[in-house]
């Protein structure tokens, strides 16, 4: 892990090149509707001193963050407590640099204000998770720019390592041996099958993932991933459906939740 340390601050940086003008990328990363179309549903007051709230649909307490830098369409920072109550202060800073023609380099720096390594496991999880999030952002800006998403997220557990959990998830999904560009479909559940083209697969690291561009049951993005936050490994399916597909998403969530729990209780 590449933690930078300076004057009581510990930080990691992750970057990715994405399509779009600085204004279009800014709309995706620095507005509530934009963030909610590729990351988590969010509310954001677009000003210095404004509040950012995520809805992760988990039991974890998410403390609202405060906007401390607001420089559209170049730089955006929010300060909060990403390590939870009792943890050190944190700050997440986004920067956008134009890369002609019609592309941008997006960098996210996650900062933790502590002078010891007691909280470095949180930075490690952030560094592991941001590449997947930025891959979803890239796919969103490529195919679904400015569209709004209905999000389905379901998860399960596995007693083995993250690598074991990842292999088990790929096997259950019928995705073993697939490469980018291959067609991937799963129709075991008649009410919630999905299909599309595998865009990216990252099998290595502490949070392996596969990214699928969906064409059924609706246009969108599907992400299969595995990671470990506690004693057991977690597997997760995330679906981002674009357009008027709220009813489709609600039905899919019920079926996929049952599907995962039957295989990863």
Short mmCIF file of C-alpha atoms in Angstrom, two decimals:
data_model
loop_
_atom_site.label_atom_id
_atom_site.label_comp_id
_atom_site.label_asym_id
_atom_site.label_seq_id
_atom_site.Cartn_x
_atom_site.Cartn_y
_atom_site.Cartn_z
CA UNK A 1 0.00 0.00 0.00
CA UNK A 2 1.32 3.46 -0.92
CA UNK A 3 0.47 5.72 2.03
CA UNK A 4 1.96 9.20 1.91
CA UNK A 5 2.79 10.66 5.32
CA UNK A 6 3.35 14.35 6.09
CA UNK A 7 2.75 16.55 9.14
CA UNK A 8 0.11 14.40 10.84
CA UNK A 9 -1.66 13.53 7.60
CA UNK A 10 -1.74 10.10 6.01
CA UNK A 11 -3.18 9.82 2.50
CA UNK A 12 -3.65 7.67 -0.58
CA UNK A 13 -4.28 8.78 -4.18
CA UNK A 14 -6.09 6.95 -6.99
CA UNK A 15 -6.62 8.32 -10.50
CA UNK A 16 -8.24 7.33 -13.77
CA UNK A 17 -8.75 8.83 -17.22
CA UNK A 18 -12.40 9.18 -18.18
CA UNK A 19 -14.30 10.56 -21.19
CA UNK A 20 -16.07 13.91 -21.08
CA UNK A 21 -15.37 17.61 -20.71
CA UNK A 22 -14.40 19.01 -17.27
CA UNK A 23 -17.95 20.31 -16.90
CA UNK A 24 -19.47 16.90 -17.66
CA UNK A 25 -17.10 15.11 -15.29
CA UNK A 26 -17.79 17.72 -12.60
CA UNK A 27 -21.53 17.10 -12.93
CA UNK A 28 -20.87 13.39 -12.29
CA UNK A 29 -18.63 13.74 -9.23
CA UNK A 30 -19.81 16.98 -7.59
CA UNK A 31 -23.62 16.96 -7.74
CA UNK A 32 -26.06 14.79 -5.82
CA UNK A 33 -27.82 13.36 -8.92
CA UNK A 34 -24.49 12.78 -10.63
CA UNK A 35 -22.91 10.94 -7.70
CA UNK A 36 -26.06 8.87 -7.33
CA UNK A 37 -25.77 7.64 -10.93
CA UNK A 38 -22.53 5.68 -10.49
CA UNK A 39 -21.61 5.57 -6.77
CA UNK A 40 -24.23 5.86 -4.00
CA UNK A 41 -27.42 7.91 -3.75
CA UNK A 42 -26.31 11.26 -2.38
CA UNK A 43 -27.45 14.69 -1.32
CA UNK A 44 -24.98 17.53 -1.82
CA UNK A 45 -25.24 21.24 -1.13
CA UNK A 46 -23.10 22.71 -3.90
CA UNK A 47 -21.15 25.36 -2.01
CA UNK A 48 -18.41 25.80 0.55
CA UNK A 49 -19.92 24.82 3.88
CA UNK A 50 -22.48 22.61 2.20
CA UNK A 51 -23.31 19.13 3.46
CA UNK A 52 -22.70 15.84 1.64
CA UNK A 53 -24.76 12.81 2.70
CA UNK A 54 -24.49 9.29 1.25
CA UNK A 55 -27.20 6.65 1.45
CA UNK A 56 -25.33 3.33 1.51
CA UNK A 57 -28.32 1.30 2.77
CA UNK A 58 -26.14 -0.28 5.45
CA UNK A 59 -26.30 -0.37 9.24
CA UNK A 60 -23.02 1.55 9.47
CA UNK A 61 -23.34 5.09 10.75
CA UNK A 62 -22.41 7.54 8.00
CA UNK A 63 -21.60 10.97 9.35
CA UNK A 64 -22.37 13.79 6.89
CA UNK A 65 -19.32 15.54 5.42
CA UNK A 66 -18.82 19.27 4.91
CA UNK A 67 -17.66 20.86 1.65
CA UNK A 68 -14.43 22.78 2.29
CA UNK A 69 -13.22 23.41 -1.28
CA UNK A 70 -15.55 24.26 -4.15
CA UNK A 71 -13.82 25.27 -7.40
CA UNK A 72 -15.90 24.04 -10.37
CA UNK A 73 -14.97 22.35 -12.63
CA UNK A 74 -11.51 21.74 -11.19
CA UNK A 75 -11.41 20.88 -7.49
CA UNK A 76 -13.83 19.65 -4.83
CA UNK A 77 -13.08 18.61 -1.25
CA UNK A 78 -15.25 17.41 1.61
CA UNK A 79 -14.15 16.84 5.21
CA UNK A 80 -15.75 14.26 7.45
CA UNK A 81 -15.30 11.18 9.64
CA UNK A 82 -15.04 8.29 7.18
CA UNK A 83 -13.58 6.02 9.88
CA UNK A 84 -16.76 6.32 11.94
CA UNK A 85 -17.47 7.79 15.38
CA UNK A 86 -14.29 8.10 17.42
CA UNK A 87 -12.06 7.94 14.37
CA UNK A 88 -9.70 10.66 13.16
CA UNK A 89 -10.89 13.43 10.82
CA UNK A 90 -10.74 12.66 7.10
CA UNK A 91 -10.84 14.66 3.89
CA UNK A 92 -11.57 13.49 0.36
CA UNK A 93 -10.35 15.72 -2.45
CA UNK A 94 -11.28 15.41 -6.12
CA UNK A 95 -9.38 17.12 -8.93
CA UNK A 96 -10.16 17.20 -12.66
CA UNK A 97 -7.51 17.86 -15.29
CA UNK A 98 -8.52 18.12 -18.98
CA UNK A 99 -6.87 15.70 -21.40
CA UNK A 100 -7.76 16.69 -24.99
CA UNK A 101 -9.67 15.67 -26.92
CA UNK A 102 -12.72 15.37 -24.67
CA UNK A 103 -11.16 13.40 -21.82
CA UNK A 104 -10.16 14.19 -18.24
CA UNK A 105 -7.83 12.81 -15.60
CA UNK A 106 -9.77 12.37 -12.35
CA UNK A 107 -7.79 12.06 -9.14
CA UNK A 108 -9.24 11.29 -5.71
CA UNK A 109 -7.04 11.75 -2.65
CA UNK A 110 -8.27 10.27 0.62
CA UNK A 111 -6.64 11.92 3.63
CA UNK A 112 -6.66 10.75 7.24
CA UNK A 113 -5.40 13.15 9.90
CA UNK A 114 -3.45 11.00 12.35
CA UNK A 115 0.19 10.77 13.34
CA UNK A 116 0.23 6.97 13.89
CA UNK A 117 -0.62 3.97 11.72
CA UNK A 118 -3.50 2.85 13.98
CA UNK A 119 -6.09 3.66 11.31
CA UNK A 120 -4.16 2.63 8.22
CA UNK A 121 -6.51 -0.33 7.64
CA UNK A 122 -9.18 2.21 6.72
CA UNK A 123 -6.88 3.87 4.21
CA UNK A 124 -6.10 0.41 2.84
CA UNK A 125 -9.79 -0.28 2.25
CA UNK A 126 -10.23 3.11 0.55
CA UNK A 127 -7.24 2.46 -1.71
CA UNK A 128 -8.67 -0.96 -2.61
CA UNK A 129 -12.18 0.34 -3.29
CA UNK A 130 -11.58 3.50 -5.31
CA UNK A 131 -10.28 1.76 -8.49
CA UNK A 132 -13.58 -0.11 -8.79
CA UNK A 133 -15.58 3.06 -8.21
CA UNK A 134 -13.59 4.97 -10.82
CA UNK A 135 -14.03 2.10 -13.29
CA UNK A 136 -17.81 2.44 -12.85
CA UNK A 137 -17.48 6.21 -13.31
CA UNK A 138 -15.58 5.65 -16.58
CA UNK A 139 -18.25 3.28 -17.89
CA UNK A 140 -21.04 5.65 -16.80
CA UNK A 141 -19.44 8.61 -18.58
CA UNK A 142 -18.79 6.52 -21.69
CA UNK A 143 -22.29 5.10 -22.20
CA UNK A 144 -24.78 6.72 -19.79
CA UNK A 145 -23.55 10.28 -19.28
CA UNK A 146 -26.12 12.57 -17.61
CA UNK A 147 -28.62 9.72 -17.20
CA UNK A 148 -30.00 8.88 -13.77
CA UNK A 149 -29.69 5.43 -12.23
CA UNK A 150 -31.76 3.12 -10.11
CA UNK A 151 -29.30 1.17 -7.96
CA UNK A 152 -29.58 -2.40 -6.65
CA UNK A 153 -26.95 -3.66 -4.20
CA UNK A 154 -27.03 -7.10 -2.58
CA UNK A 155 -24.33 -8.94 -0.64
CA UNK A 156 -23.48 -12.23 1.00
CA UNK A 157 -20.67 -13.82 3.02
CA UNK A 158 -18.04 -16.50 2.53
CA UNK A 159 -15.87 -18.29 5.12
CA UNK A 160 -12.74 -18.48 2.95
CA UNK A 161 -10.28 -15.86 1.82
CA UNK A 162 -11.19 -13.01 -0.50
CA UNK A 163 -9.63 -15.00 -3.35
CA UNK A 164 -11.74 -18.05 -2.49
CA UNK A 165 -14.87 -15.92 -2.26
CA UNK A 166 -14.09 -14.29 -5.62
CA UNK A 167 -13.63 -17.62 -7.37
CA UNK A 168 -16.81 -18.99 -5.82
CA UNK A 169 -18.78 -15.93 -6.96
CA UNK A 170 -17.46 -16.15 -10.51
CA UNK A 171 -18.33 -19.86 -10.63
CA UNK A 172 -21.89 -19.26 -9.40
CA UNK A 173 -22.27 -16.44 -11.94
CA UNK A 174 -20.96 -18.60 -14.78
CA UNK A 175 -18.15 -16.13 -15.42
CA UNK A 176 -15.02 -18.24 -14.96
CA UNK A 177 -12.59 -17.82 -17.85
CA UNK A 178 -14.28 -14.78 -19.37
CA UNK A 179 -12.23 -11.96 -20.88
CA UNK A 180 -13.15 -8.36 -21.73
CA UNK A 181 -15.39 -8.28 -24.79
CA UNK A 182 -17.01 -11.65 -24.05
CA UNK A 183 -20.75 -11.98 -23.76
CA UNK A 184 -21.93 -12.78 -20.22
CA UNK A 185 -25.47 -13.78 -19.32
CA UNK A 186 -27.15 -15.45 -16.35
CA UNK A 187 -30.71 -16.66 -16.66
CA UNK A 188 -31.10 -19.06 -13.75
CA UNK A 189 -33.55 -16.67 -12.14
CA UNK A 190 -36.34 -16.08 -14.64
CA UNK A 191 -37.43 -12.81 -13.07
CA UNK A 192 -34.00 -11.28 -12.71
CA UNK A 193 -31.59 -12.59 -15.30
CA UNK A 194 -29.03 -10.25 -16.72
CA UNK A 195 -26.86 -10.12 -19.79
CA UNK A 196 -24.27 -7.91 -21.41
CA UNK A 197 -20.64 -7.55 -22.41
CA UNK A 198 -17.77 -7.92 -19.97
CA UNK A 199 -15.98 -4.57 -19.97
CA UNK A 200 -13.23 -5.09 -17.39
CA UNK A 201 -12.09 -7.75 -14.95
CA UNK A 202 -9.56 -7.23 -12.19
CA UNK A 203 -9.03 -10.60 -10.49
CA UNK A 204 -6.02 -9.60 -8.39
CA UNK A 205 -5.73 -7.48 -5.26
CA UNK A 206 -7.70 -7.22 -2.06
CA UNK A 207 -10.93 -6.20 -3.84
CA UNK A 208 -11.23 -8.10 -7.14
CA UNK A 209 -14.10 -7.07 -9.40
CA UNK A 210 -15.70 -7.57 -12.79
CA UNK A 211 -17.55 -4.85 -14.69
CA UNK A 212 -20.36 -5.69 -17.11
CA UNK A 213 -22.16 -3.34 -19.50
CA UNK A 214 -25.75 -4.52 -19.37
CA UNK A 215 -28.32 -4.69 -22.14
CA UNK A 216 -30.79 -6.81 -20.17
CA UNK A 217 -32.97 -6.54 -18.13
CA UNK A 218 -32.26 -2.88 -18.94
CA UNK A 219 -29.35 -0.72 -20.13
CA UNK A 220 -26.89 -0.34 -17.31
CA UNK A 221 -23.83 -1.51 -15.43
CA UNK A 222 -23.32 -4.58 -13.24
CA UNK A 223 -20.42 -5.04 -10.84
CA UNK A 224 -19.45 -8.30 -9.15
CA UNK A 225 -16.87 -7.93 -6.38
CA UNK A 226 -15.36 -9.46 -3.26
CA UNK A 227 -13.63 -7.91 -0.28
CA UNK A 228 -13.01 -8.42 3.43
CA UNK A 229 -14.01 -5.96 6.14
CA UNK A 230 -14.43 -8.28 9.15
CA UNK A 231 -13.96 -11.97 9.91
CA UNK A 232 -15.73 -13.24 6.78
CA UNK A 233 -15.25 -12.28 3.17
CA UNK A 234 -18.07 -10.39 1.47
CA UNK A 235 -19.34 -10.85 -2.07
CA UNK A 236 -21.46 -8.16 -3.68
CA UNK A 237 -23.53 -7.58 -6.77
CA UNK A 238 -24.28 -3.97 -7.74
CA UNK A 239 -26.61 -3.06 -10.60
CA UNK A 240 -27.02 0.46 -12.01
CA UNK A 241 -30.07 0.58 -14.31
CA UNK A 242 -30.60 3.70 -16.43
CA UNK A 243 -33.94 5.05 -17.57
CA UNK A 244 -37.38 4.31 -16.16
CA UNK A 245 -36.62 0.94 -14.58
CA UNK A 246 -37.46 1.39 -10.90
CA UNK A 247 -39.98 -1.48 -10.98
CA UNK A 248 -37.46 -3.73 -12.74
CA UNK A 249 -34.85 -2.87 -10.12
CA UNK A 250 -37.22 -3.56 -7.22
CA UNK A 251 -38.01 -7.02 -8.60
CA UNK A 252 -34.35 -7.73 -9.29
CA UNK A 253 -33.34 -6.78 -5.76
CA UNK A 254 -35.72 -9.31 -4.19
CA UNK A 255 -34.60 -12.15 -6.44
CA UNK A 256 -30.87 -11.42 -6.32
CA UNK A 257 -30.90 -11.02 -2.55
CA UNK A 258 -32.43 -14.48 -2.22
CA UNK A 259 -30.04 -15.87 -4.86
CA UNK A 260 -26.97 -14.61 -3.01
CA UNK A 261 -28.13 -15.63 0.44
CA UNK A 262 -28.80 -19.17 -0.78
CA UNK A 263 -25.20 -19.46 -1.97
CA UNK A 264 -23.36 -17.06 0.37
CA UNK A 265 -25.29 -17.02 3.68
#
